[in-house]
């Protein structure tokens, strides 16, 4: 708490008796000064408390001291002393609440170093004897607290003072200058000293009482000594006051009496604990400005917990503190920025707003708040609600839920038009809750457990909506609203009433569940034949802003953690006939516990069929709330009693039709049950496997992804079209939901290992309900891992399931783009290998439904023919040959279908089978003329040369050359190496082959440098020098003046001339030197001809004439070439 340096001016004016109406009328007892302890001497034996202490304590708790003085004409000094003594707080709990975020044992272990908390530090200072000079003067406590020196800080002596009234600390001051929301450790130490050691505190009556007993000389001496001791601090103030008192017309002389800071509170003072509002606002603003960093979100949540703690203590500062927090939230500049930019607030920040709205619900539902208080809160809420930037309840979308005080339809009835409903802010529910009251006679009866008159329990009471068949009370109200009442009762410190109402709500839900099941059983055929349904709960209980199921669960579990017998004792109601009207009866059935009741409630809420809400945040909240509730359930140790609850609720959920998310009739927009069903499955499997599988398999549905079934097709599951709402909102959390579906399926596969019948059922469910190839692939991998565990033999049935799922993935992704496709294909071959030879043969026989031709040849067939597969399957020669034949057949089929991508792989796979190899080669030749690129043909040609087929390589190279086209400026084209290789191959085969290929080169290649390079290579050796079978040919070098080299030479010279003109058209000065080097290379080629020198000279002269405008360039040409 930020301790103020100065006390505020006292409101009470105190004077001598008889000096005007403003003076205190109470007569003071004269006599000796007030000294000594305010308590009587304690003894080791216990004695009855005196009537004086009993009365003084009650007065000190409830009455302001001014009222006591006004009420009684004379107050004896002993009575005053006892009232003053008992006015100081006697409980450490409130002091702890105002000096740390958490109280009691809760804070231990929650903080990295709990000794740093103000309350813990204060206790340590007290216990180490650091508190001294403690003096209580009236309603004012003062003392000094010594902070021991540390390695980094010197010793600190703090002067501390505390004002109090009616057992509450109303003001604090400390010299440490600490700025915080909570009391500092020094205030804690002094306060605890007074609580723990009251007999060691010097107690005096208010200072005005002492002054009344002094005569003029004593008063003058008192004032002069006071000024002397503190002259540097008080002398200016003393002189100012003296001047005003001596002035007849001064304001100070217009009123009777003088303020006394030790005289206690006036009648008009509000009685509440000291709360530094300025520091609360500053701290909240600081946390919000940090934007969720540095643990600010955690700090804000701790502040919300502090508000709840204050409400539970029935401390009026709870609402006051929440108002301060809300004002800072509403003033957050990010709200306007996000609205302007159209962006959503962060998830953590959104959750803080949710908690803010929930706290206001608790405050306005205080069962004992005054009407004027509620009116004031309602006015505040309306003001905040009307601000444009006030966050909406469901994020960025308008809420389509009914009014808080109206129950939702529970039958198959039409829902209100969503377009007619306004947007709802986080404060809307609190505003609506202001219309709720607690005066309903039946509600009061539920809360107070008053005995009922015998007439209430006649035979016809079974049909009453207020009681169930056992005579136990029910409470029919909109479930979230009723649960908000429970939360409010808990929050305001009424745990017994909260428990009674919670049990009544749960009994109502039970009764409602039975009615729904009976209704569906009666009308089942009609509903299924009609083929239509509506979402029976547009407003789901799980993920609801008020968290009704979580509230009921927490209320019941908190009771269960205490004494079951004690809790049960407060829950009884009279039942039976008139003769038994006054016999109490517990709310719990025989063999039932609050834990089982809490678990049953959670199961009912989680299994409710409810519509997926609009908006990303609302959908994420549904998932998050479900996971939180399941996490709480998992902490509960299951016993036979709870297993029976699980079995009963599991059967109910399967039979509840459109009311259950596990029922037969499922609306397309219903929230899936995957995570809930997974929990039920794992819990029930050891005890009731049949029911566990029924639930899990029913929950595998994901109706939003399934096409609408025909109304008359009863052979398919009933995913019925809604007759109420045609809106299909975007499911922002669909990927997460599909992941949950996948986890459920994986759990089923693991549990069904070794059971062929169940595995087949699970497989069919997966194939039918899961629509994501990546998730099916994950399931296939999971099944494969489970089936091939290292510590056991492979489970061939589960392996087959894995293979079947893999085959489905292949079919699903065959015609779509998937970046994991190659991984999937490789894994499928591995899985088929584990299954056996027939599986490999099967996927090769049906390759066209599973793989692309490229995948089939480059991955499948190649892997099948590898040595690792032969070794893994332990194949004999015959099996190996059959498998190879299947792979070669596959390769040839792929080459026929996609020769561009499969021809080379087919040739490679067929190398060891002459007939197959020839077939593959012929397929390649047939496709070369039309469908294959020069790159593919060059690659296959090089392969042929490498395998020792130069003539076939030459044939393919010439086909490739026919598809090639190199322009004059493509001197870095990747095909250049292939052209040079093809010419070298032709040159090595002989003159005829070279003569055949050169016209193709001349036709396809226009790049001068490439042609000159080919020409140079052809003139370095005799054609056919290295012929077939390495036989040497001793022929002469080919002449450049004769065919075919003459044609190549002319083409090269022409290419240089054309290229030169093309380059000169767009040449820049920075390329001049490069151009000169190009001409030098051209001259080398010109000189190969017998008249090359003349041709080159003429060529240069033409350039000088045509491009004479490029003077600098032509000067460089003349310098180099003359």
Coordinates of N, CA, C and O in Angstrom, one line a residue, residues 626 666 672-678 696-706 719 733-749 762 764-773 775-776 778-779 782:
X626 N -13.4 -27.2 -22.2 CA -13.6 -28.6 -22.2 C -12.3 -29.3 -21.7 O -12.3 -30.2 -20.8
X666 N -27.6 -36.2 -34.8 CA -26.5 -35.2 -34.6 C -26.7 -34.1 -35.6 O -26.7 -34.3 -36.8
X672 N -18.1 -31.3 -31.6 CA -17.7 -32.8 -31.6 C -17.3 -33.2 -30.2 O -17.0 -32.4 -29.3
X673 N -17.4 -34.5 -30.0 CA -17.2 -35.1 -28.6 C -15.9 -35.9 -28.5 O -15.7 -36.7 -27.6
X674 N -14.9 -35.6 -29.4 CA -13.7 -36.5 -29.5 C -12.9 -36.5 -28.2 O -12.6 -37.6 -27.7
X675 N -12.6 -35.4 -27.7 CA -11.8 -35.3 -26.4 C -12.5 -35.9 -25.3 O -11.9 -36.7 -24.5
X676 N -13.8 -35.6 -25.1 CA -14.6 -36.1 -24.1 C -14.7 -37.6 -24.2 O -14.6 -38.4 -23.2
X677 N -14.9 -38.1 -25.4 CA -15.1 -39.6 -25.6 C -13.8 -40.3 -25.3 O -13.8 -41.4 -24.8
X678 N -12.7 -39.7 -25.6 CA -11.4 -40.3 -25.3 C -11.2 -40.5 -23.8 O -10.7 -41.6 -23.4
X696 N -16.9 -44.4 -27.9 CA -15.8 -43.9 -28.7 C -16.1 -44.0 -30.2 O -15.8 -43.0 -30.9
X697 N -16.7 -45.1 -30.6 CA -17.0 -45.2 -32.1 C -18.1 -44.2 -32.4 O -18.1 -43.6 -33.5
X698 N -19.1 -44.0 -31.6 CA -20.1 -43.0 -31.8 C -19.5 -41.6 -31.9 O -20.0 -40.8 -32.7
X699 N -18.6 -41.3 -31.1 CA -18.0 -40.0 -31.0 C -17.0 -39.7 -32.2 O -16.6 -38.6 -32.4
X700 N -16.7 -40.7 -33.0 CA -15.7 -40.5 -34.1 C -16.3 -39.6 -35.2 O -15.6 -39.1 -36.0
X701 N -17.6 -39.3 -35.1 CA -18.2 -38.5 -36.1 C -17.7 -37.1 -36.1 O -17.4 -36.5 -35.1
X702 N -17.6 -36.5 -37.3 CA -17.3 -35.1 -37.5 C -18.3 -34.6 -38.6 O -17.9 -34.4 -39.7
X703 N -19.5 -34.3 -38.1 CA -20.6 -34.1 -39.1 C -20.4 -32.8 -39.9 O -20.9 -32.8 -41.0
X704 N -19.6 -31.9 -39.5 CA -19.5 -30.6 -40.3 C -18.8 -30.9 -41.6 O -18.9 -30.2 -42.6
X705 N -18.0 -32.0 -41.6 CA -17.2 -32.3 -42.9 C -17.9 -33.3 -43.7 O -17.5 -33.7 -44.8
X706 N -19.0 -33.9 -43.2 CA -19.7 -34.9 -44.0 C -20.8 -34.3 -44.8 O -21.5 -33.3 -44.4
X719 N -26.9 -37.8 -39.8 CA -26.4 -36.4 -39.8 C -27.4 -35.5 -40.5 O -27.4 -35.3 -41.7
X733 N -11.5 -23.5 -35.5 CA -10.7 -24.5 -34.8 C -10.8 -25.9 -35.4 O -10.5 -26.9 -34.7
X734 N -11.2 -25.9 -36.7 CA -11.4 -27.2 -37.3 C -10.1 -28.1 -37.3 O -10.2 -29.3 -37.1
X735 N -9.0 -27.5 -37.5 CA -7.7 -28.3 -37.5 C -7.4 -28.9 -36.2 O -7.0 -30.0 -36.1
X736 N -7.7 -28.1 -35.1 CA -7.5 -28.6 -33.8 C -8.5 -29.8 -33.5 O -8.2 -30.8 -32.9
X737 N -9.8 -29.6 -34.0 CA -10.8 -30.6 -33.8 C -10.4 -31.9 -34.5 O -10.6 -33.0 -34.0
X738 N -9.9 -31.8 -35.7 CA -9.5 -33.0 -36.5 C -8.3 -33.7 -35.8 O -8.2 -34.9 -35.8
X739 N -7.4 -32.9 -35.1 CA -6.3 -33.5 -34.4 C -6.9 -34.3 -33.2 O -6.4 -35.4 -32.9
X740 N -7.9 -33.7 -32.5 CA -8.5 -34.5 -31.4 C -9.2 -35.8 -31.9 O -9.1 -36.8 -31.2
X741 N -9.8 -35.7 -33.1 CA -10.4 -36.9 -33.7 C -9.4 -37.9 -33.9 O -9.6 -39.1 -33.7
X742 N -8.2 -37.5 -34.4 CA -7.1 -38.4 -34.7 C -6.6 -39.0 -33.4 O -6.3 -40.2 -33.4
X743 N -6.5 -38.3 -32.4 CA -6.0 -38.8 -31.1 C -7.0 -39.9 -30.6 O -6.6 -40.9 -30.0
X744 N -8.3 -39.6 -30.7 CA -9.3 -40.6 -30.3 C -9.1 -41.9 -31.1 O -9.1 -43.0 -30.6
X745 N -8.9 -41.8 -32.4 CA -8.8 -42.9 -33.3 C -7.5 -43.7 -32.9 O -7.5 -44.9 -32.9
X746 N -6.4 -43.0 -32.6 CA -5.2 -43.6 -32.2 C -5.3 -44.4 -30.9 O -4.8 -45.5 -30.8
X747 N -6.1 -43.8 -30.0 CA -6.3 -44.5 -28.7 C -7.1 -45.8 -29.0 O -6.9 -46.8 -28.4
X748 N -8.1 -45.7 -29.9 CA -8.9 -46.9 -30.2 C -8.0 -48.0 -30.8 O -8.1 -49.2 -30.5
X749 N -7.1 -47.6 -31.8 CA -6.3 -48.6 -32.4 C -5.3 -49.3 -31.4 O -5.1 -50.5 -31.4
X762 N -12.9 -50.5 -35.9 CA -12.2 -49.2 -35.7 C -11.7 -48.7 -37.1 O -11.8 -47.5 -37.4
X764 N -13.0 -49.3 -40.0 CA -14.1 -48.8 -40.8 C -14.5 -47.5 -40.3 O -14.9 -46.6 -41.1
X765 N -14.5 -47.3 -39.0 CA -14.9 -45.9 -38.5 C -13.9 -44.9 -38.9 O -14.3 -43.8 -39.3
X766 N -12.6 -45.2 -38.9 CA -11.6 -44.2 -39.4 C -11.8 -43.9 -40.8 O -11.8 -42.7 -41.2
X767 N -12.0 -44.9 -41.6 CA -12.2 -44.7 -43.1 C -13.4 -43.9 -43.4 O -13.5 -43.1 -44.4
X768 N -14.4 -44.0 -42.5 CA -15.7 -43.3 -42.8 C -15.7 -41.9 -42.3 O -16.3 -41.0 -42.9
X769 N -15.0 -41.7 -41.1 CA -15.2 -40.4 -40.5 C -14.1 -39.4 -40.5 O -14.3 -38.2 -40.4
X770 N -12.9 -39.9 -40.8 CA -11.7 -39.0 -40.8 C -11.5 -38.6 -42.3 O -11.3 -39.4 -43.2
X771 N -11.4 -37.3 -42.5 CA -11.3 -36.8 -43.9 C -10.0 -36.1 -44.2 O -9.8 -35.6 -45.3
X772 N -9.1 -36.1 -43.3 CA -7.8 -35.5 -43.5 C -6.7 -36.6 -43.8 O -6.5 -37.5 -43.0
X773 N -6.1 -36.4 -45.0 CA -5.1 -37.4 -45.4 C -3.9 -37.5 -44.4 O -3.3 -38.5 -44.1
X775 N -3.9 -36.8 -41.2 CA -4.3 -37.5 -40.0 C -4.4 -39.0 -40.2 O -4.0 -39.8 -39.3
X776 N -5.0 -39.4 -41.3 CA -5.0 -40.9 -41.6 C -3.6 -41.4 -41.7 O -3.3 -42.5 -41.2
X778 N -1.0 -40.3 -40.2 CA -0.5 -40.4 -38.8 C -1.0 -41.6 -38.1 O -0.3 -42.3 -37.4
X779 N -2.3 -41.9 -38.3 CA -2.9 -43.1 -37.7 C -2.2 -44.4 -38.3 O -1.9 -45.4 -37.5
X782 N 1.1 -44.7 -36.6 CA 0.9 -45.1 -35.2 C 0.6 -46.6 -35.1 O 1.2 -47.3 -34.3

